[in-house]
PDB file of C-alpha atoms and ligand atoms in Angstrom:
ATOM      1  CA  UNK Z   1      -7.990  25.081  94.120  1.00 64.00           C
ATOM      2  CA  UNK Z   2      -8.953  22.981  91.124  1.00 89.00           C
ATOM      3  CA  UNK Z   3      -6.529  25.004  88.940  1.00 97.00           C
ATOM      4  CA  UNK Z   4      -3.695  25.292  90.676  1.00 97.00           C
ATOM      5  CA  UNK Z   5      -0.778  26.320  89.113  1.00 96.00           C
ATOM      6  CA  UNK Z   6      -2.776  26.179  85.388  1.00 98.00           C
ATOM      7  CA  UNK Z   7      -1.570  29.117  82.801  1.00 98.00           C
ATOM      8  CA  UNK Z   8      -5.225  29.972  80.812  1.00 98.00           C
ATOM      9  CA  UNK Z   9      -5.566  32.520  78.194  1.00 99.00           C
ATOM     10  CA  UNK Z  10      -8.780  34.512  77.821  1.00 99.00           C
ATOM     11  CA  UNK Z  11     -10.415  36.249  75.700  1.00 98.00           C
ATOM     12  CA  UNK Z  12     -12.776  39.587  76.100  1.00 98.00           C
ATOM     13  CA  UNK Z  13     -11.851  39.125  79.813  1.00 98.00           C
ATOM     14  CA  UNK Z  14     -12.344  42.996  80.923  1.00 98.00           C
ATOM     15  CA  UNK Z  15     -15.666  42.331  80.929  1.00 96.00           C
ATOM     16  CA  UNK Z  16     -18.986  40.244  81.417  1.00 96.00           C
ATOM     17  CA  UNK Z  17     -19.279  36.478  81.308  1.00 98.00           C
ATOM     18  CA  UNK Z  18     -14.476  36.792  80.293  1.00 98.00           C
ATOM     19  CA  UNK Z  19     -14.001  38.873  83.352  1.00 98.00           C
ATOM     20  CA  UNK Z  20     -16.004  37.033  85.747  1.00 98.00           C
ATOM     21  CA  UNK Z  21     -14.238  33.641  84.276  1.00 98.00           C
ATOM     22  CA  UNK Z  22     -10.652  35.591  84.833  1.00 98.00           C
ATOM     23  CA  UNK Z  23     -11.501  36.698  88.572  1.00 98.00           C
ATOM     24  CA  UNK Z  24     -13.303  33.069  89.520  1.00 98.00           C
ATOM     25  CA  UNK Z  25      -9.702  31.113  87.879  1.00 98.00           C
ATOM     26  CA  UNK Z  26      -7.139  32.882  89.571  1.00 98.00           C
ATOM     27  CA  UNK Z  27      -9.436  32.170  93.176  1.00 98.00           C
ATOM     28  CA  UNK Z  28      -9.120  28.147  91.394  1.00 98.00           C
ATOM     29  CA  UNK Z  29      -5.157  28.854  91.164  1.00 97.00           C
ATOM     30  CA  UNK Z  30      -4.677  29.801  87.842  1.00 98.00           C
ATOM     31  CA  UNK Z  31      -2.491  32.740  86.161  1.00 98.00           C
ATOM     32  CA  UNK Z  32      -4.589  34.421  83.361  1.00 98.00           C
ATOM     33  CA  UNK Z  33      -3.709  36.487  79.989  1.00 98.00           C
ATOM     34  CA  UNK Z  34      -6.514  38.637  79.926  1.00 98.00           C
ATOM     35  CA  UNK Z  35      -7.410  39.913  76.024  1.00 98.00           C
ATOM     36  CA  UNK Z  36      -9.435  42.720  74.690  1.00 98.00           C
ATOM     37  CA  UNK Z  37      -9.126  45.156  72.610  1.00 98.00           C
ATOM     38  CA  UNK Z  38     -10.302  48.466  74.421  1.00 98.00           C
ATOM     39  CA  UNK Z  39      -7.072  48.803  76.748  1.00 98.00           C
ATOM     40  CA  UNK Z  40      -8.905  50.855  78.932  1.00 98.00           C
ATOM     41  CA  UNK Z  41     -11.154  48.271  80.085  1.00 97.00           C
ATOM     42  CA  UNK Z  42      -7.487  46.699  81.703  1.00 98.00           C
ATOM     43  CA  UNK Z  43      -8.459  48.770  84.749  1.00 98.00           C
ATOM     44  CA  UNK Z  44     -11.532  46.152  85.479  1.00 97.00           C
ATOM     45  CA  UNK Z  45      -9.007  43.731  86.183  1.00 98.00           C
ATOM     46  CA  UNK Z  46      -6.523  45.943  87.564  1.00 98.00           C
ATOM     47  CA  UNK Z  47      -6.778  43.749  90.772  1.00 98.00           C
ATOM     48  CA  UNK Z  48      -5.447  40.764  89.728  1.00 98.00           C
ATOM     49  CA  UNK Z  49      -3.124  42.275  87.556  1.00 98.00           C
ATOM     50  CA  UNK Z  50      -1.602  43.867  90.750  1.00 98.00           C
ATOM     51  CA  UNK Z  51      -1.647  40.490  92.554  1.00 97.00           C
ATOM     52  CA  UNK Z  52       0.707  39.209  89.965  1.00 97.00           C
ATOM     53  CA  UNK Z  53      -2.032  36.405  89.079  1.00 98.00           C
ATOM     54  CA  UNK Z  54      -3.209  38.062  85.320  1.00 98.00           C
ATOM     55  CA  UNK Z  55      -1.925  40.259  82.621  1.00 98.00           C
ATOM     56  CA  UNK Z  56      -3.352  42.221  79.968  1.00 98.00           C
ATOM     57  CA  UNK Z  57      -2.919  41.710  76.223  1.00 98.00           C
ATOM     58  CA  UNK Z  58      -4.120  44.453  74.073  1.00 98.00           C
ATOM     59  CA  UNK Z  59      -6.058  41.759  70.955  1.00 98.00           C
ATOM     60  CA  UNK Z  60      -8.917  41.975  68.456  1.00 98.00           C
ATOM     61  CA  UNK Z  61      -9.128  38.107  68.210  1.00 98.00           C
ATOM     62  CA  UNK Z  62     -10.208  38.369  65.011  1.00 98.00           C
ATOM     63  CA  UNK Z  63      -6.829  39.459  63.864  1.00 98.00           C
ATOM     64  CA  UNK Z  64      -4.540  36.589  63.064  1.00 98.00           C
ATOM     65  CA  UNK Z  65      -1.196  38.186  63.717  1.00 97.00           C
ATOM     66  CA  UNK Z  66      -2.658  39.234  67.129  1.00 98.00           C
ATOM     67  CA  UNK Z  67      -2.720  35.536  68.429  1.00 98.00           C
ATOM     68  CA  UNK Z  68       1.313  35.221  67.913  1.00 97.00           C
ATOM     69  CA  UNK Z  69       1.613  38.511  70.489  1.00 97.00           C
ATOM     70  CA  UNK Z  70      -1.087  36.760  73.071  1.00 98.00           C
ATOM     71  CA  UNK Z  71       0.775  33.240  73.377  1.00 98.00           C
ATOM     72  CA  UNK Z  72       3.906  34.889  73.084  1.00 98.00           C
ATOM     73  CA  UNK Z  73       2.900  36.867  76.472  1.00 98.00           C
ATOM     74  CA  UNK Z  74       1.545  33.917  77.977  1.00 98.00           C
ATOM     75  CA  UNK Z  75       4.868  32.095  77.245  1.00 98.00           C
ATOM     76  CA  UNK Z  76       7.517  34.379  78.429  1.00 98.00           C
ATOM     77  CA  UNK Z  77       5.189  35.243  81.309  1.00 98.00           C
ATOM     78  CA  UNK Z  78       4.360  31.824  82.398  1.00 97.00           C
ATOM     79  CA  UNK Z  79       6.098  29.296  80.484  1.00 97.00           C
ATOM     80  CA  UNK Z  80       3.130  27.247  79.311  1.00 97.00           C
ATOM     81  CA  UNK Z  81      -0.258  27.166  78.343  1.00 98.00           C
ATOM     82  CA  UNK Z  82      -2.816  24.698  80.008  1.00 98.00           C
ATOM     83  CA  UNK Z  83      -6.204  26.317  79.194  1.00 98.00           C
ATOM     84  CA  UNK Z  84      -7.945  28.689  76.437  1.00 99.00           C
ATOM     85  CA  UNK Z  85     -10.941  30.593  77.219  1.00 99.00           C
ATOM     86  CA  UNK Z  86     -12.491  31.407  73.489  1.00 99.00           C
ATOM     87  CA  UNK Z  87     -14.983  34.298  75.174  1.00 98.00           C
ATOM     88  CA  UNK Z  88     -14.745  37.428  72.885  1.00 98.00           C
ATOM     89  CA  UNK Z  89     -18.287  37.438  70.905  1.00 98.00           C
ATOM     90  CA  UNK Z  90     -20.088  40.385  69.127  1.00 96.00           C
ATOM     91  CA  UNK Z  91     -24.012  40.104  68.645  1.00 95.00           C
ATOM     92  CA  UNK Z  92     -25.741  41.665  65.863  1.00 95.00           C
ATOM     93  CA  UNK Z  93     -29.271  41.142  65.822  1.00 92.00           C
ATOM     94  CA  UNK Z  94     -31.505  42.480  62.506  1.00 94.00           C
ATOM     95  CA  UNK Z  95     -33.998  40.905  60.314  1.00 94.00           C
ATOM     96  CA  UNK Z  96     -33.055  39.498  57.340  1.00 95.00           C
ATOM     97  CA  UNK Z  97     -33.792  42.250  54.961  1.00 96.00           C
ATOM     98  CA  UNK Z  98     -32.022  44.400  57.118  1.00 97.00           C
ATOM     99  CA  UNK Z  99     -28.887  41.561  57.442  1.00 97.00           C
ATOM    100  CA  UNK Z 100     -25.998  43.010  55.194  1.00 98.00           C
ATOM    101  CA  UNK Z 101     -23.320  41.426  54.210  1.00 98.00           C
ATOM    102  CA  UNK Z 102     -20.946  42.952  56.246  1.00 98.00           C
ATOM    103  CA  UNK Z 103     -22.847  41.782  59.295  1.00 98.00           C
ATOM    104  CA  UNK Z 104     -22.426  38.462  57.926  1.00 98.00           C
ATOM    105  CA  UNK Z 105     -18.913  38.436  57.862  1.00 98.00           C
ATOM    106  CA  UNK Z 106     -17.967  40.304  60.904  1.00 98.00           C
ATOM    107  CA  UNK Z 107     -20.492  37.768  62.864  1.00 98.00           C
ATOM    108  CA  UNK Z 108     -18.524  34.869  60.732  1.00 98.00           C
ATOM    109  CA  UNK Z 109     -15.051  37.141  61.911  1.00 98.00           C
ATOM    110  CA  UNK Z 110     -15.714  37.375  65.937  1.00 98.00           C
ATOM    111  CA  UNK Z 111     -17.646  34.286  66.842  1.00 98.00           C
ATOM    112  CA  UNK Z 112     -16.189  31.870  64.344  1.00 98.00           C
ATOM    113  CA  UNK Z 113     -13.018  32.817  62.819  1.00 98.00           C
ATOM    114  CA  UNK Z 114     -11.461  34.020  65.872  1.00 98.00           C
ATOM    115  CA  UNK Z 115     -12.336  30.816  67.512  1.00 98.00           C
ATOM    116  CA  UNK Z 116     -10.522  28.747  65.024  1.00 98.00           C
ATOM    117  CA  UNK Z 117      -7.373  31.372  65.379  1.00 98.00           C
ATOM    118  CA  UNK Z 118      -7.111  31.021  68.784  1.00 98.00           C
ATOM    119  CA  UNK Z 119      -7.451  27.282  68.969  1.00 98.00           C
ATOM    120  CA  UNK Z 120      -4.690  26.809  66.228  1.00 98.00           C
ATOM    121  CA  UNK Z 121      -2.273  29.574  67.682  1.00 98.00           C
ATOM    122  CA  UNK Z 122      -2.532  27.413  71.378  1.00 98.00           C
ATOM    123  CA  UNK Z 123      -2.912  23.673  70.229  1.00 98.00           C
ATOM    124  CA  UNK Z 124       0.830  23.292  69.923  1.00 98.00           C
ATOM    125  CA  UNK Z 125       1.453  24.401  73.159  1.00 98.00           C
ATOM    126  CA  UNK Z 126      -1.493  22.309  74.754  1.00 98.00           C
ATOM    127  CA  UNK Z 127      -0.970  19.313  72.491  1.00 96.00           C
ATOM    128  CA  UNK Z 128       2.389  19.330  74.582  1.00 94.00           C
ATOM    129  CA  UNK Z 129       1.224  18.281  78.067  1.00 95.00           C
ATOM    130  CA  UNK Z 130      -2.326  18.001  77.197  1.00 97.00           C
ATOM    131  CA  UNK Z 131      -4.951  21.115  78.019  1.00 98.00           C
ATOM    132  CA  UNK Z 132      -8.595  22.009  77.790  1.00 98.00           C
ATOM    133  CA  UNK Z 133     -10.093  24.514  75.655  1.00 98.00           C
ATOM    134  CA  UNK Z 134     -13.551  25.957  76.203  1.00 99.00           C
ATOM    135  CA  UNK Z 135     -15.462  27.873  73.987  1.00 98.00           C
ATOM    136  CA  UNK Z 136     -17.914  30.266  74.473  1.00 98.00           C
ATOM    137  CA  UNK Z 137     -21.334  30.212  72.385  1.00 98.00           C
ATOM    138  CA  UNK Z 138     -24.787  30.690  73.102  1.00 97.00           C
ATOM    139  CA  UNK Z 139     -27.846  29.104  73.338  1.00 95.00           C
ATOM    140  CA  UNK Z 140     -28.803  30.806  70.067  1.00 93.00           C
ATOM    141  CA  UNK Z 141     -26.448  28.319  68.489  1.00 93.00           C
ATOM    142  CA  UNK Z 142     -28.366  25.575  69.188  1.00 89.00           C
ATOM    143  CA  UNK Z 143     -31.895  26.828  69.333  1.00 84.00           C
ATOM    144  CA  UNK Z 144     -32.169  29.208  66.975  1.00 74.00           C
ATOM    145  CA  UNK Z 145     -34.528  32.631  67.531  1.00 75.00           C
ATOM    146  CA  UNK Z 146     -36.096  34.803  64.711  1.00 78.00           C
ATOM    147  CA  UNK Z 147     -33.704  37.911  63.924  1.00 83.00           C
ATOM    148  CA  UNK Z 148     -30.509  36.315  65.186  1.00 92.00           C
ATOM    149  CA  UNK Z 149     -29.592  34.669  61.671  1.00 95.00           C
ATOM    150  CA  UNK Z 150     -26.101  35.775  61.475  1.00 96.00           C
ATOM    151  CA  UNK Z 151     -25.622  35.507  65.215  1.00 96.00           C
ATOM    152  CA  UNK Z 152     -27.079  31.914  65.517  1.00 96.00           C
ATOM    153  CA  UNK Z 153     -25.157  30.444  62.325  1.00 97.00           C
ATOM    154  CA  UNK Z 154     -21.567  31.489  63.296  1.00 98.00           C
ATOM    155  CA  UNK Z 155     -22.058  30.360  66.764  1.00 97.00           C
ATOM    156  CA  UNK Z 156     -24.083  26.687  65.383  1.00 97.00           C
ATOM    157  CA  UNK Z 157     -21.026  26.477  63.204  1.00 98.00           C
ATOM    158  CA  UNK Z 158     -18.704  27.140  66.196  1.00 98.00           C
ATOM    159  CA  UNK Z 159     -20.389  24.441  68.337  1.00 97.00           C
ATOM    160  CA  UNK Z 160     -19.449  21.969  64.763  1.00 97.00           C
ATOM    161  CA  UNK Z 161     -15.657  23.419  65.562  1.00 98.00           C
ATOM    162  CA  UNK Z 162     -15.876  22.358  68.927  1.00 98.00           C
ATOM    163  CA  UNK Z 163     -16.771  18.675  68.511  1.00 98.00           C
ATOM    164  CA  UNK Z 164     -14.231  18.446  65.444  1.00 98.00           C
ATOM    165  CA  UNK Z 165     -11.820  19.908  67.579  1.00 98.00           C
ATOM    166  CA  UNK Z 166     -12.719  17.612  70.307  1.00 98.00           C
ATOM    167  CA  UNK Z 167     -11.996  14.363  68.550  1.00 98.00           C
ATOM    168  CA  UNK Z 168      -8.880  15.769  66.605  1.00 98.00           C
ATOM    169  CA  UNK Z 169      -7.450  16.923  70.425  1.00 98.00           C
ATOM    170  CA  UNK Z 170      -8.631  13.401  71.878  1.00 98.00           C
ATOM    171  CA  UNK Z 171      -5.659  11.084  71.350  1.00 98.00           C
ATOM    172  CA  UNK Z 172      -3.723  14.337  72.849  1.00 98.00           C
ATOM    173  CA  UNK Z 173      -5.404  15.294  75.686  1.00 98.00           C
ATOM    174  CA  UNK Z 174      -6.357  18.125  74.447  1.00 98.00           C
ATOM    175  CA  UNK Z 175     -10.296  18.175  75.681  1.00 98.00           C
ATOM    176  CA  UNK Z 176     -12.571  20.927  73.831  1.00 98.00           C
ATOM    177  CA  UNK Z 177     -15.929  22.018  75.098  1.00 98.00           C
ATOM    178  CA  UNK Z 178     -18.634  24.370  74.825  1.00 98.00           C
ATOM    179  CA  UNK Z 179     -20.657  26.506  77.028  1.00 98.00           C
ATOM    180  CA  UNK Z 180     -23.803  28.046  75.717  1.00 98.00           C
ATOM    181  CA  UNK Z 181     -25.070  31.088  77.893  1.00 97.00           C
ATOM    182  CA  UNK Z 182     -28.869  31.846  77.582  1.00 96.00           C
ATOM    183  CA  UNK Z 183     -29.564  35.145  78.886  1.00 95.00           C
ATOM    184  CA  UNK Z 184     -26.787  36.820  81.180  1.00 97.00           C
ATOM    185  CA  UNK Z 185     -26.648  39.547  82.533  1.00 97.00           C
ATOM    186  CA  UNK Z 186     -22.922  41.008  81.589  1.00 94.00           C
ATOM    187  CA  UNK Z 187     -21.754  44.551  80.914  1.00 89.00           C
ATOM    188  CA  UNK Z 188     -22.954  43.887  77.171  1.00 86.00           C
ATOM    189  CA  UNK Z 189     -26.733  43.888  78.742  1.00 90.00           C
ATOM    190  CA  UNK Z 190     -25.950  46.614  80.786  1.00 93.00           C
ATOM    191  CA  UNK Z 191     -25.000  48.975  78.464  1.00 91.00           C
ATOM    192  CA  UNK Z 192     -27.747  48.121  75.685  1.00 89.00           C
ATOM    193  CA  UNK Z 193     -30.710  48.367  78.967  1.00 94.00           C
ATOM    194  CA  UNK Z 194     -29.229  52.213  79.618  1.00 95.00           C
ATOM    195  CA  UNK Z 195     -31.013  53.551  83.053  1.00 95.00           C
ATOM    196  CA  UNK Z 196     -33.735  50.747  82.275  1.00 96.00           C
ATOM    197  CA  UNK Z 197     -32.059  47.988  83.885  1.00 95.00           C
ATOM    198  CA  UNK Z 198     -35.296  46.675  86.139  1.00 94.00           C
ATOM    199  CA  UNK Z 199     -37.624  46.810  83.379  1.00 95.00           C
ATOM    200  CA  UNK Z 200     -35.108  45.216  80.824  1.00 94.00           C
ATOM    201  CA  UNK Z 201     -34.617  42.252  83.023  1.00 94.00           C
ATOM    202  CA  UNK Z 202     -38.125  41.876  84.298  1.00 94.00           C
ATOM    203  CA  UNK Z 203     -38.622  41.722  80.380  1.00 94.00           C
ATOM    204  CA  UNK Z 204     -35.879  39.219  79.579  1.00 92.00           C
ATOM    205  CA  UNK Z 205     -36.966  37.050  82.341  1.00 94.00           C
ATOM    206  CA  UNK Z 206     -40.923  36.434  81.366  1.00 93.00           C
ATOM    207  CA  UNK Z 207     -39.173  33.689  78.713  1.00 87.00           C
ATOM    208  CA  UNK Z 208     -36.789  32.184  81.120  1.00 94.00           C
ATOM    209  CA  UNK Z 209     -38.528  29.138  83.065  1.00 95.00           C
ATOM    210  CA  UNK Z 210     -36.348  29.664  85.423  1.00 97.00           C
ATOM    211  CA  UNK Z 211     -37.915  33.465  85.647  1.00 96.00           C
ATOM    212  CA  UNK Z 212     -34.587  35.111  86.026  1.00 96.00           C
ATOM    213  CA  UNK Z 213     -31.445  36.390  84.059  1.00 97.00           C
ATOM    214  CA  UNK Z 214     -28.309  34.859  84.818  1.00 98.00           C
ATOM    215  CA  UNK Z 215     -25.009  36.171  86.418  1.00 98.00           C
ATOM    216  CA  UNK Z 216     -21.564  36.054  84.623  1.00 98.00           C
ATOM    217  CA  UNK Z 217     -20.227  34.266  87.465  1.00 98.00           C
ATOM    218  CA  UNK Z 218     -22.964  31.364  86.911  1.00 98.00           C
ATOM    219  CA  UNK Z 219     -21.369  31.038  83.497  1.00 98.00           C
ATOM    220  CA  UNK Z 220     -17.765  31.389  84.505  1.00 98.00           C
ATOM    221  CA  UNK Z 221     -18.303  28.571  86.780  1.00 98.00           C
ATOM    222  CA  UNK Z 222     -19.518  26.284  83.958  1.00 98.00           C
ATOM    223  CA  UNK Z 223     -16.198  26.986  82.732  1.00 98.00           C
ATOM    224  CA  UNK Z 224     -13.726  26.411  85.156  1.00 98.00           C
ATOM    225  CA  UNK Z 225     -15.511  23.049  85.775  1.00 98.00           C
ATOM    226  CA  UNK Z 226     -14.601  22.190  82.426  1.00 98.00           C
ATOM    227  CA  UNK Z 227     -11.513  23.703  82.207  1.00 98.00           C
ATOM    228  CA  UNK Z 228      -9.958  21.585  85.429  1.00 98.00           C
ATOM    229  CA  UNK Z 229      -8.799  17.941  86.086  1.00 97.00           C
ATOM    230  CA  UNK Z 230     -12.295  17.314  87.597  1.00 96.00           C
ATOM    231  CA  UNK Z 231     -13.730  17.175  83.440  1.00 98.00           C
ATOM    232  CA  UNK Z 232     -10.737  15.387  82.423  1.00 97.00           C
ATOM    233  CA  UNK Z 233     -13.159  13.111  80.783  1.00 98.00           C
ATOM    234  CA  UNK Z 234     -15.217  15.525  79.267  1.00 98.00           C
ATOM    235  CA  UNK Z 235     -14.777  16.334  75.949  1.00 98.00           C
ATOM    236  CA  UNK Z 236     -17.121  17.722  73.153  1.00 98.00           C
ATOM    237  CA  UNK Z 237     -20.064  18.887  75.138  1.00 98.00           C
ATOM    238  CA  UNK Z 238     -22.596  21.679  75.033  1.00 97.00           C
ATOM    239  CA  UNK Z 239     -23.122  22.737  78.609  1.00 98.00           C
ATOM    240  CA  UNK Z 240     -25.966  24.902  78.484  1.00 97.00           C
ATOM    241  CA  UNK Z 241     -26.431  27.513  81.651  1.00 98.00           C
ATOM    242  CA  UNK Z 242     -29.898  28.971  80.601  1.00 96.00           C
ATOM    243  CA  UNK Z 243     -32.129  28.989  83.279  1.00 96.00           C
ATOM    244  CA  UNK Z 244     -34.014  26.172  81.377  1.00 95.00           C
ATOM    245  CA  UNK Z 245     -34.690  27.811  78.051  1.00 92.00           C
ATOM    246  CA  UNK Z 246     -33.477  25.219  75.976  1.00 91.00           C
ATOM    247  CA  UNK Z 247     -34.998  22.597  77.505  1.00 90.00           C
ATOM    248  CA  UNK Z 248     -38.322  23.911  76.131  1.00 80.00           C
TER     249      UNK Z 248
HETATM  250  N1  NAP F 301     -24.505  37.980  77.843  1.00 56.50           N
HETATM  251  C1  NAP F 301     -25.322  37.120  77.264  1.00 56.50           C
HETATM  252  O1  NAP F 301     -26.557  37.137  77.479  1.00 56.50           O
HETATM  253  C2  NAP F 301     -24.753  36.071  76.329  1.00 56.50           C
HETATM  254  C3  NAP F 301     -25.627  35.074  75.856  1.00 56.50           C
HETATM  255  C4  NAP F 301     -25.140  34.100  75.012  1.00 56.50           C
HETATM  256  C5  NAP F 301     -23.808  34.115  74.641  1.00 56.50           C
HETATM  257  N2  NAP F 301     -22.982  35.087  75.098  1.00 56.50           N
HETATM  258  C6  NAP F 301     -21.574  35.043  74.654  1.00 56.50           C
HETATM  259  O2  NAP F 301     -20.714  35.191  75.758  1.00 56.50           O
HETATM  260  C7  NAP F 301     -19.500  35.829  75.343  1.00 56.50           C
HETATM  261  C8  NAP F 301     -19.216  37.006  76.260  1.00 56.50           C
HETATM  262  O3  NAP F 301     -20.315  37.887  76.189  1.00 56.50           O
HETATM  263  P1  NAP F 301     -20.604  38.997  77.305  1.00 56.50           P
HETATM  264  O4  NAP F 301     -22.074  39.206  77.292  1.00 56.50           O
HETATM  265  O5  NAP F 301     -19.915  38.664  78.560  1.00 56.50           O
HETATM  266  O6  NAP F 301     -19.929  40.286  76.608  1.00 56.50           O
HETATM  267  P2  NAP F 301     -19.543  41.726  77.201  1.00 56.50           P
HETATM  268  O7  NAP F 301     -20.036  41.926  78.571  1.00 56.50           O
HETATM  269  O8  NAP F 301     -19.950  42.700  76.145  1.00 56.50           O
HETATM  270  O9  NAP F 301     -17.937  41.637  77.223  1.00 56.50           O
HETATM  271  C9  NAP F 301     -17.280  41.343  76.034  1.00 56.50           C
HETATM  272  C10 NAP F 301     -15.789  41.255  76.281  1.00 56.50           C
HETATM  273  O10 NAP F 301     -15.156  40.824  75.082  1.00 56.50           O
HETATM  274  C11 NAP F 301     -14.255  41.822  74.616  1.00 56.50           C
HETATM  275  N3  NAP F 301     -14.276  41.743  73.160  1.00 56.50           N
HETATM  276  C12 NAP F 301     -15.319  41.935  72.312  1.00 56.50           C
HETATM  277  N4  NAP F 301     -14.942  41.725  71.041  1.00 56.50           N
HETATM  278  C13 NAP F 301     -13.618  41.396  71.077  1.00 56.50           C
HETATM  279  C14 NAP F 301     -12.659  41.065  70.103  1.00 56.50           C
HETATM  280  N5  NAP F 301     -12.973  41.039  68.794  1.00 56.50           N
HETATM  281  N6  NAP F 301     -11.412  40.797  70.491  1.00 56.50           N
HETATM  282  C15 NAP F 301     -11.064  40.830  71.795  1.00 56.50           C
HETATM  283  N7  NAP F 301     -11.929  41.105  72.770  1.00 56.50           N
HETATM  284  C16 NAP F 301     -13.196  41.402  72.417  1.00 56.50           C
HETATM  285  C17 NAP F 301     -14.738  43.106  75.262  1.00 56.50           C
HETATM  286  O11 NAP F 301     -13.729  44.077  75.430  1.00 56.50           O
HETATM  287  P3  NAP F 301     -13.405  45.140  74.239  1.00 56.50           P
HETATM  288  O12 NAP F 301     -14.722  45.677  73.791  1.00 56.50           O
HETATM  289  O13 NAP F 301     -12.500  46.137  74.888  1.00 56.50           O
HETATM  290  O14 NAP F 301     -12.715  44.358  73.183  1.00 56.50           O
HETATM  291  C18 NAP F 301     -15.163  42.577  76.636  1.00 56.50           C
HETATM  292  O15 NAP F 301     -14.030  42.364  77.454  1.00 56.50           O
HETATM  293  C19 NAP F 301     -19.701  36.215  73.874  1.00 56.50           C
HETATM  294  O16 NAP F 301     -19.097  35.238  73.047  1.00 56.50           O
HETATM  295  C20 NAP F 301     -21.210  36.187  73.711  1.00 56.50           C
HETATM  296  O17 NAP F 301     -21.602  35.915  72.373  1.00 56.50           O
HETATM  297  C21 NAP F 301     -23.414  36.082  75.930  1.00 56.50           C
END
């Protein structure tokens, strides 16, 4: 139970790589705030909200006022906050003709801005007792591919967040860390492969050394590792759970 009796807040956890990191905490101990913004999607999590181990805030992280509603629930459910889970992402991939600027700013908005937001709206409340943060990027943050400009610059600018944040949260135990997913295969996948999911992942897999696409749960365990005592001196990495790709 390496996070036993830890309060963790995260975000987009209905689905994918968030819900898998939700379901694998509470088995580690913890009580989760679960965010989205589709409050439908609650009902994927419906178990542990039942179990008394999670509840559901209705957030678009990218909206600042939203933050002050998600660690208020967190607060008068739980008392504290021990652990943020910065998961919510959007993807847009286009060439750069194609890039507009809107694109720009919403990939800025949900993988960068939000990020920031939720680290300022909790740091008060984990600067108290000390806390870990862990954000969620991607490979394509660090090793960049063709037609994933917007993508691959708010995330390489969120992994620059995450080391500033690290040394800033040092002297308060406040440890902040990144984990950079290569090719998983969440609800996100799912739903862009349609009834092709063999073939998609056969086809995603070709690049991977490792020959296979990874499981949310592979990447949710990445994170509880660094969320828990067991990192407690671990602070301002980029843990990479790609099958290899980076290594390349
Ligand atoms: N899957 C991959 O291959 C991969 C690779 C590299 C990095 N990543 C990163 O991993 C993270 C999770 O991706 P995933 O593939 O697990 O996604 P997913 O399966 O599509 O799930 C996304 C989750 O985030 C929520 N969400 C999306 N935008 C949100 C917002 N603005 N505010 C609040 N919640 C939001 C979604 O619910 P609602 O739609 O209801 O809001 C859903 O719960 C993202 O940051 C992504 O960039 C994924």
């Amino acid at each position: 139970m390496t996070l036993s009796g830890k309060i963790a807040i995260i975000t987009g956890g209905t689905a994918g790589i968030g819900r898998a990191t939700a379901e694998l905490m509470v088995q580690h101990g913890a009580k989760v705030v679960v965010t989205g913004r589709d409050t439908a999607r609650a009902k994927n999590i419906q178990p542990l909200i039942d179990s008394g181990a999670a509840l559901f805030v209705q957030q678009d992280t990218t909206d600042e006022k939203s933050w002050d509603a998600v660690t208020g629930a967190a607060l008068k459910a739980y008392g504290r906050i021990d652990i943020l889970v910065n998961n919510a992402g959007r993807l847009i991939v286009k060439p750069v003709p194609d890039l507009t600027l809107a694109d720009m700013r919403l990939m800025l908005a949900a993988n960068l801005e939000s990020v920031f937001l939720g680290l300022r709206s909790a740091w008060p409340h984990l600067k108290a007792r000390g806390g870990a943060v862990v954000n969620v990027s991607a490979m394509m943050g660090e090793r960049t591919a063709s037609i994933g400009l917007a993508y691959s610059a708010a995330k390489g600018a969120q992994q620059a967040l995450t080391r500033t944040a690290a040394l800033e949260g040092a002297p308060f135990n406040i440890r902040v860390n990144t984990v950079l997913p290569g090719v998983i295969w969440s609800d996100g996948w799912k739903r862009l492969a349609g009834d092709r999911p063999e073939e998609t992942k056969a086809g995603l897999s070709t690049r991977i050394p490792m020959a296979r696409v990874g499981e949310p749960v592979e990447v949710a365990r990445a994170i509880v590792f660094l969320a828990g005592d067991e990192a407690r001196n671990i602070t301002g990495v980029q843990m990479m759970v790609d099958g290899g790709l980076s290594a390349g």
